[in-house]
Structures are given as structure tokens and as C-alpha cells.
Amino acid sequence: GENVEQHPSTLSVQEGDSAVIKCTYSDSASNYFPWYKQELGKRPQLIIDIRSNVGEKKDQRIAVTLNKTAKHFSLHITETQPEDSAVYFCAASGYSTLTFGKGTMLLVSP
Amino acid sequence: EAGVAQSPRYKIIEKRQSVAFWCNPISGHATLYWYQQILGQGPKLLIQFQNNGVVDDSQLPKDRFSAERLKGVDSTLKIQPAKLEDSAVYLCASSLLGTSPNEQFFGPGTRLTVL
């Protein structure tokens, strides 16, 4: 089955800095890569996703890149704000079954 | 539109007891998922339904866990008997049915504590 590795497990940045979270996947058949944000005690919410026919996708301060050859994808957050503090999960899917990474706790200090 | 609903939000039981969780997906979403999220980890899929049929239950501990979605809408997940290691948040999610993966919408979860 699919295996998703996520790094780092914790990331601390100053407000205004950029943050990058990286994930690798094992199944070359995976073609859908969402990123979820989960605030403490709340449900995971989709923030951005990318499909395998696209190399990069942006949405305001958030961008995701995908390298199918290397089987890795990354989340980039620019101009971080304290409200970006949360746990971020990457995931990979071949059809509809999602396999999640272990998460990255992002801490943005004012 | 209304989101995914789950109940109860919290449950505390003793080991060897049984427990059941309920999920109501977003209207029109044919696919329903149950995930287990242990503290500090990502959600792990337990079972996936498409309408009232099971698509994937490869990671469901079938000796103690069961799930059903009889009318293709609401779903229940049961644990009997519970073990200490079942302490986790149980998340239900739903998505539209399509030829490619679609966004999964998560419910608020049920936090289970097994003593």
C-alpha cells in the first residue's frame, strides 16, 4: 500500500517568514495530493490540493509543488501569520483512499 | 450547506465495554469514510463506503470493529470489546463520487477515551 513520509515534525518560524513542509510517497499510481490544516481540537480542513497532471498550484500565500519523478511534494507558506499555527497533514491518493503523513506542527511566533 | 455531523463528541468507557459512533455525511455525498486519529498522528483509514457497499476495509480490526451504512446515508462504527489502544479521535468524512479523487470533508470527530 501507499506510504507517506512527512518532514519536519515541528517547524518554528517568526511571523513574516516562509515555511516549507515536505512529503514523499511510495506508490507511483497516486495522482491526488491534498494538504489539510488541523487546529487544536478541530477537524482537518483542506487548504490546497494538486493533481498529478500539474507541477505547481498557488492560492494566495499558499503553494504546493509536485515532483512525480522523485515522488515528492511540498507545501510552501509565505508571509506566515500567527493564525497559520496548526498541524499540517499531507496525503496521497490513487483513487479515493487517502494515506496521510504524520503531520507537521507549525508554530508562528509574533 | 450543512457539514458532516458526528455524535457523540466525547465518550469515556472502560476496557472491554462496547461503544458506537454515528455519522451523517453531507447530503449527496456517496462516499463515506471512517478514520482513526491517535494523538500526534495523521488520520488512518478504517473503512470506506460507496453508497452502502464497502470499498476498502483492509485496516479495520474486524475482530472488534464493525461498521455499517445500511441505507447509503448515515453510518455507525462500533467497537466491541474496546481496548486501551482504541483511545483516539474517530473522524468521519464524506466526498462526492467521481472518476477522480474528490475533496473529503471531515466531521468534528468523536474523542474516545478507554480506561
mmCIF file of C-alpha atoms in Angstrom:
data_model
loop_
_atom_site.group_PDB
_atom_site.id
_atom_site.type_symbol
_atom_site.label_atom_id
_atom_site.label_comp_id
_atom_site.label_asym_id
_atom_site.label_seq_id
_atom_site.Cartn_x
_atom_site.Cartn_y
_atom_site.Cartn_z
ATOM 1 C CA GLY A 1 0.000 0.000 0.000
ATOM 2 C CA GLU A 2 0.850 3.676 -0.070
ATOM 3 C CA ASN A 3 3.331 5.096 2.444
ATOM 4 C CA VAL A 4 3.653 8.839 3.036
ATOM 5 C CA GLU A 5 6.590 10.354 4.899
ATOM 6 C CA GLN A 6 6.368 13.967 6.141
ATOM 7 C CA HIS A 7 9.110 16.302 7.401
ATOM 8 C CA PRO A 8 9.750 18.134 9.622
ATOM 9 C CA SER A 9 7.570 17.035 12.525
ATOM 10 C CA THR A 10 7.844 20.503 14.101
ATOM 11 C CA LEU A 11 8.607 23.835 12.450
ATOM 12 C CA SER A 12 9.010 27.136 14.285
ATOM 13 C CA VAL A 13 9.187 30.406 12.336
ATOM 14 C CA GLN A 14 8.885 34.106 13.006
ATOM 15 C CA GLU A 15 5.884 35.991 11.693
ATOM 16 C CA GLY A 16 6.525 37.052 8.112
ATOM 17 C CA ASP A 17 8.967 34.219 7.376
ATOM 18 C CA SER A 18 8.274 31.429 4.883
ATOM 19 C CA ALA A 19 7.570 27.833 5.884
ATOM 20 C CA VAL A 20 8.156 24.703 3.818
ATOM 21 C CA ILE A 21 6.855 21.218 4.607
ATOM 22 C CA LYS A 22 7.949 18.241 2.521
ATOM 23 C CA CYS A 23 6.354 14.871 1.844
ATOM 24 C CA THR A 24 7.353 11.785 -0.102
ATOM 25 C CA TYR A 25 5.095 8.981 -1.288
ATOM 26 C CA SER A 26 5.789 5.437 -2.393
ATOM 27 C CA ASP A 27 3.009 4.472 -4.841
ATOM 28 C CA SER A 28 3.660 5.802 -8.339
ATOM 29 C CA ALA A 29 -0.052 5.298 -9.108
ATOM 30 C CA SER A 30 -1.035 8.073 -6.652
ATOM 31 C CA ASN A 31 -2.433 11.049 -8.516
ATOM 32 C CA TYR A 32 -4.059 13.319 -5.944
ATOM 33 C CA PHE A 33 -2.196 15.160 -3.178
ATOM 34 C CA PRO A 34 -4.191 17.271 -0.706
ATOM 35 C CA TRP A 35 -2.927 19.254 2.251
ATOM 36 C CA TYR A 36 -5.043 19.586 5.380
ATOM 37 C CA LYS A 37 -4.745 22.047 8.264
ATOM 38 C CA GLN A 38 -5.893 20.929 11.703
ATOM 39 C CA GLU A 39 -6.144 23.384 14.551
ATOM 40 C CA LEU A 40 -6.081 22.053 18.096
ATOM 41 C CA GLY A 41 -9.245 20.091 18.863
ATOM 42 C CA LYS A 42 -10.781 20.773 15.462
ATOM 43 C CA ARG A 43 -11.440 18.828 12.293
ATOM 44 C CA PRO A 44 -8.919 18.663 9.421
ATOM 45 C CA GLN A 45 -9.731 21.172 6.685
ATOM 46 C CA LEU A 46 -8.451 21.146 3.118
ATOM 47 C CA ILE A 47 -6.251 24.144 2.324
ATOM 48 C CA ILE A 48 -4.910 23.207 -1.102
ATOM 49 C CA ASP A 49 -4.595 20.171 -3.330
ATOM 50 C CA ILE A 50 -2.761 19.210 -6.505
ATOM 51 C CA ARG A 51 -3.284 16.515 -9.108
ATOM 52 C CA SER A 52 -0.543 14.655 -10.915
ATOM 53 C CA ASN A 53 -1.043 16.464 -14.214
ATOM 54 C CA VAL A 54 0.065 19.750 -12.611
ATOM 55 C CA GLY A 55 3.505 20.671 -11.242
ATOM 56 C CA GLU A 56 2.577 23.665 -9.111
ATOM 57 C CA LYS A 57 -0.522 25.348 -7.726
ATOM 58 C CA LYS A 58 -0.879 28.619 -5.820
ATOM 59 C CA ASP A 59 -3.609 30.126 -3.700
ATOM 60 C CA GLN A 60 -2.648 33.497 -2.211
ATOM 61 C CA ARG A 61 0.093 32.799 0.373
ATOM 62 C CA ILE A 62 -0.017 29.036 -0.093
ATOM 63 C CA ALA A 63 1.586 26.998 -2.866
ATOM 64 C CA VAL A 64 2.149 23.317 -3.478
ATOM 65 C CA THR A 65 4.728 21.766 -5.794
ATOM 66 C CA LEU A 66 4.807 18.191 -7.087
ATOM 67 C CA ASN A 67 7.720 16.212 -8.496
ATOM 68 C CA LYS A 68 6.263 12.981 -9.864
ATOM 69 C CA THR A 69 9.643 11.571 -10.891
ATOM 70 C CA ALA A 70 11.054 11.907 -7.392
ATOM 71 C CA LYS A 71 7.665 11.167 -5.791
ATOM 72 C CA HIS A 72 7.701 14.148 -3.511
ATOM 73 C CA PHE A 73 5.533 17.198 -2.968
ATOM 74 C CA SER A 74 5.881 20.268 -0.795
ATOM 75 C CA LEU A 75 3.738 22.924 0.856
ATOM 76 C CA HIS A 76 5.025 26.488 0.850
ATOM 77 C CA ILE A 77 3.521 29.196 3.054
ATOM 78 C CA THR A 78 4.801 32.746 2.569
ATOM 79 C CA GLU A 79 4.419 35.729 4.901
ATOM 80 C CA THR A 80 3.383 33.488 7.775
ATOM 81 C CA GLN A 81 0.957 34.823 10.373
ATOM 82 C CA PRO A 82 0.222 33.627 13.926
ATOM 83 C CA GLU A 83 -3.111 32.220 12.730
ATOM 84 C CA ASP A 84 -1.179 29.837 10.464
ATOM 85 C CA SER A 85 -0.106 27.982 13.612
ATOM 86 C CA ALA A 86 -1.610 24.477 13.394
ATOM 87 C CA VAL A 87 -0.768 20.914 12.417
ATOM 88 C CA TYR A 88 -0.493 20.375 8.673
ATOM 89 C CA PHE A 89 -1.007 16.958 7.079
ATOM 90 C CA CYS A 90 -0.073 15.905 3.576
ATOM 91 C CA ALA A 91 -1.841 12.973 1.944
ATOM 92 C CA ALA A 92 -1.676 10.903 -1.219
ATOM 93 C CA SER A 93 -4.414 9.060 -3.071
ATOM 94 C CA GLY A 94 -4.602 6.739 -6.033
ATOM 95 C CA TYR A 95 -8.372 6.849 -6.413
ATOM 96 C CA SER A 96 -10.183 7.927 -3.288
ATOM 97 C CA THR A 97 -8.391 6.218 -0.403
ATOM 98 C CA LEU A 98 -6.184 8.818 1.286
ATOM 99 C CA THR A 99 -2.975 7.928 3.101
ATOM 100 C CA PHE A 100 -1.858 10.696 5.464
ATOM 101 C CA GLY A 101 1.557 11.720 6.676
ATOM 102 C CA LYS A 102 2.202 12.031 10.403
ATOM 103 C CA GLY A 103 1.814 15.786 10.411
ATOM 104 C CA THR A 104 3.913 18.912 10.944
ATOM 105 C CA MET A 105 3.232 21.235 13.848
ATOM 106 C CA LEU A 106 3.836 24.772 12.589
ATOM 107 C CA LEU A 107 4.400 27.427 15.243
ATOM 108 C CA VAL A 108 4.434 31.052 14.092
ATOM 109 C CA SER A 109 5.740 33.479 16.689
ATOM 110 C CA PRO A 110 4.655 37.140 16.597
ATOM 111 C CA GLU B 1 -24.595 23.615 3.190
ATOM 112 C CA ALA B 2 -24.560 21.572 6.389
ATOM 113 C CA GLY B 3 -21.314 19.796 7.157
ATOM 114 C CA VAL B 4 -20.615 16.250 8.290
ATOM 115 C CA ALA B 5 -22.285 15.559 11.623
ATOM 116 C CA GLN B 6 -20.991 13.147 14.253
ATOM 117 C CA SER B 7 -22.154 12.068 17.670
ATOM 118 C CA PRO B 8 -21.310 11.782 20.434
ATOM 119 C CA ARG B 9 -18.463 14.300 20.582
ATOM 120 C CA TYR B 10 -16.860 12.638 23.595
ATOM 121 C CA LYS B 11 -17.097 9.178 25.105
ATOM 122 C CA ILE B 12 -15.354 7.615 28.079
ATOM 123 C CA ILE B 13 -15.649 3.864 28.616
ATOM 124 C CA GLU B 14 -13.813 1.123 30.407
ATOM 125 C CA LYS B 15 -11.891 -1.541 28.551
ATOM 126 C CA ARG B 16 -13.942 -4.491 27.367
ATOM 127 C CA GLN B 17 -17.061 -2.308 27.085
ATOM 128 C CA SER B 18 -18.703 -1.588 23.748
ATOM 129 C CA VAL B 19 -19.263 1.766 22.074
ATOM 130 C CA ALA B 20 -20.930 3.072 18.932
ATOM 131 C CA PHE B 21 -20.388 6.230 16.914
ATOM 132 C CA TRP B 22 -22.774 7.817 14.444
ATOM 133 C CA CYS B 23 -22.089 9.854 11.301
ATOM 134 C CA ASN B 24 -24.346 11.783 8.937
ATOM 135 C CA PRO B 25 -22.490 12.840 5.767
ATOM 136 C CA ILE B 26 -23.068 15.877 3.610
ATOM 137 C CA SER B 27 -26.234 15.452 1.551
ATOM 138 C CA GLY B 28 -25.472 13.911 -1.832
ATOM 139 C CA HIS B 29 -22.062 12.550 -0.879
ATOM 140 C CA ALA B 30 -21.990 8.913 -1.932
ATOM 141 C CA THR B 31 -18.620 8.109 -0.362
ATOM 142 C CA LEU B 32 -18.175 7.909 3.408
ATOM 143 C CA TYR B 33 -15.008 7.248 5.370
ATOM 144 C CA TRP B 34 -14.179 6.389 8.966
ATOM 145 C CA TYR B 35 -10.714 7.339 10.204
ATOM 146 C CA GLN B 36 -8.906 6.724 13.479
ATOM 147 C CA GLN B 37 -6.599 9.530 14.616
ATOM 148 C CA ILE B 38 -4.335 8.675 17.501
ATOM 149 C CA LEU B 39 -2.840 11.665 19.332
ATOM 150 C CA GLY B 40 0.134 13.065 17.433
ATOM 151 C CA GLN B 41 -0.528 11.089 14.247
ATOM 152 C CA GLY B 42 -2.332 11.547 10.969
ATOM 153 C CA PRO B 43 -5.760 10.046 10.350
ATOM 154 C CA LYS B 44 -5.701 6.361 9.428
ATOM 155 C CA LEU B 45 -8.473 4.998 7.222
ATOM 156 C CA LEU B 46 -10.518 2.267 8.867
ATOM 157 C CA ILE B 47 -13.253 1.761 6.291
ATOM 158 C CA GLN B 48 -14.599 3.388 3.130
ATOM 159 C CA PHE B 49 -18.163 3.046 1.855
ATOM 160 C CA GLN B 50 -19.501 3.890 -1.568
ATOM 161 C CA ASN B 51 -23.253 4.224 -1.120
ATOM 162 C CA ASN B 52 -23.972 1.209 1.119
ATOM 163 C CA GLY B 53 -21.144 -1.001 -0.159
ATOM 164 C CA VAL B 54 -17.676 -1.403 1.368
ATOM 165 C CA VAL B 55 -14.830 -0.242 -0.893
ATOM 166 C CA ASP B 56 -11.895 -0.687 1.495
ATOM 167 C CA ASP B 57 -11.797 -2.150 4.993
ATOM 168 C CA SER B 58 -8.271 -3.544 4.867
ATOM 169 C CA GLN B 59 -7.177 -1.652 8.012
ATOM 170 C CA LEU B 60 -10.297 -2.317 10.079
ATOM 171 C CA PRO B 61 -9.611 -4.653 13.038
ATOM 172 C CA LYS B 62 -12.531 -6.876 12.205
ATOM 173 C CA ASP B 63 -12.307 -8.928 15.395
ATOM 174 C CA ARG B 64 -13.547 -5.920 17.367
ATOM 175 C CA PHE B 65 -14.588 -3.167 14.944
ATOM 176 C CA SER B 66 -17.649 -3.178 12.712
ATOM 177 C CA ALA B 67 -19.320 -0.543 10.575
ATOM 178 C CA GLU B 68 -22.441 -0.288 8.505
ATOM 179 C CA ARG B 69 -24.181 2.123 6.177
ATOM 180 C CA LEU B 70 -27.444 0.337 5.561
ATOM 181 C CA LYS B 71 -29.366 2.935 3.556
ATOM 182 C CA GLY B 72 -26.376 4.574 1.911
ATOM 183 C CA VAL B 73 -26.617 7.711 4.058
ATOM 184 C CA ASP B 74 -25.900 7.562 7.818
ATOM 185 C CA SER B 75 -23.244 5.237 9.170
ATOM 186 C CA THR B 76 -22.357 3.701 12.510
ATOM 187 C CA LEU B 77 -18.985 2.447 13.713
ATOM 188 C CA LYS B 78 -18.912 0.019 16.637
ATOM 189 C CA ILE B 79 -16.127 -1.245 18.845
ATOM 190 C CA GLN B 80 -16.738 -4.374 20.916
ATOM 191 C CA PRO B 81 -14.880 -5.017 23.155
ATOM 192 C CA ALA B 82 -12.772 -1.867 23.470
ATOM 193 C CA LYS B 83 -9.076 -1.939 24.326
ATOM 194 C CA LEU B 84 -6.887 0.769 25.849
ATOM 195 C CA GLU B 85 -5.173 1.316 22.490
ATOM 196 C CA ASP B 86 -8.503 2.260 20.903
ATOM 197 C CA SER B 87 -8.306 5.642 22.652
ATOM 198 C CA ALA B 88 -8.313 8.096 19.762
ATOM 199 C CA VAL B 89 -10.438 10.546 17.820
ATOM 200 C CA TYR B 90 -12.723 8.843 15.331
ATOM 201 C CA LEU B 91 -13.301 11.021 12.305
ATOM 202 C CA CYS B 92 -15.986 10.579 9.713
ATOM 203 C CA ALA B 93 -15.560 12.153 6.282
ATOM 204 C CA SER B 94 -17.567 12.242 3.084
ATOM 205 C CA SER B 95 -16.967 13.116 -0.543
ATOM 206 C CA LEU B 96 -18.736 13.256 -3.866
ATOM 207 C CA LEU B 97 -18.454 10.228 -6.089
ATOM 208 C CA GLY B 98 -16.363 10.862 -9.186
ATOM 209 C CA THR B 99 -13.922 9.351 -11.641
ATOM 210 C CA SER B 100 -11.024 11.040 -9.834
ATOM 211 C CA PRO B 101 -10.412 11.730 -6.125
ATOM 212 C CA ASN B 102 -12.517 14.481 -4.638
ATOM 213 C CA GLU B 103 -12.111 16.644 -1.555
ATOM 214 C CA GLN B 104 -13.003 14.848 1.637
ATOM 215 C CA PHE B 105 -14.964 16.869 4.182
ATOM 216 C CA PHE B 106 -14.410 15.884 7.784
ATOM 217 C CA GLY B 107 -16.776 15.890 10.718
ATOM 218 C CA PRO B 108 -15.796 17.209 14.168
ATOM 219 C CA GLY B 109 -14.861 13.738 15.376
ATOM 220 C CA THR B 110 -15.649 11.651 18.451
ATOM 221 C CA ARG B 111 -12.953 11.601 21.103
ATOM 222 C CA LEU B 112 -12.898 8.146 22.721
ATOM 223 C CA THR B 113 -11.094 7.500 25.974
ATOM 224 C CA VAL B 114 -10.776 3.883 27.102
ATOM 225 C CA LEU B 115 -9.846 3.467 30.766
#
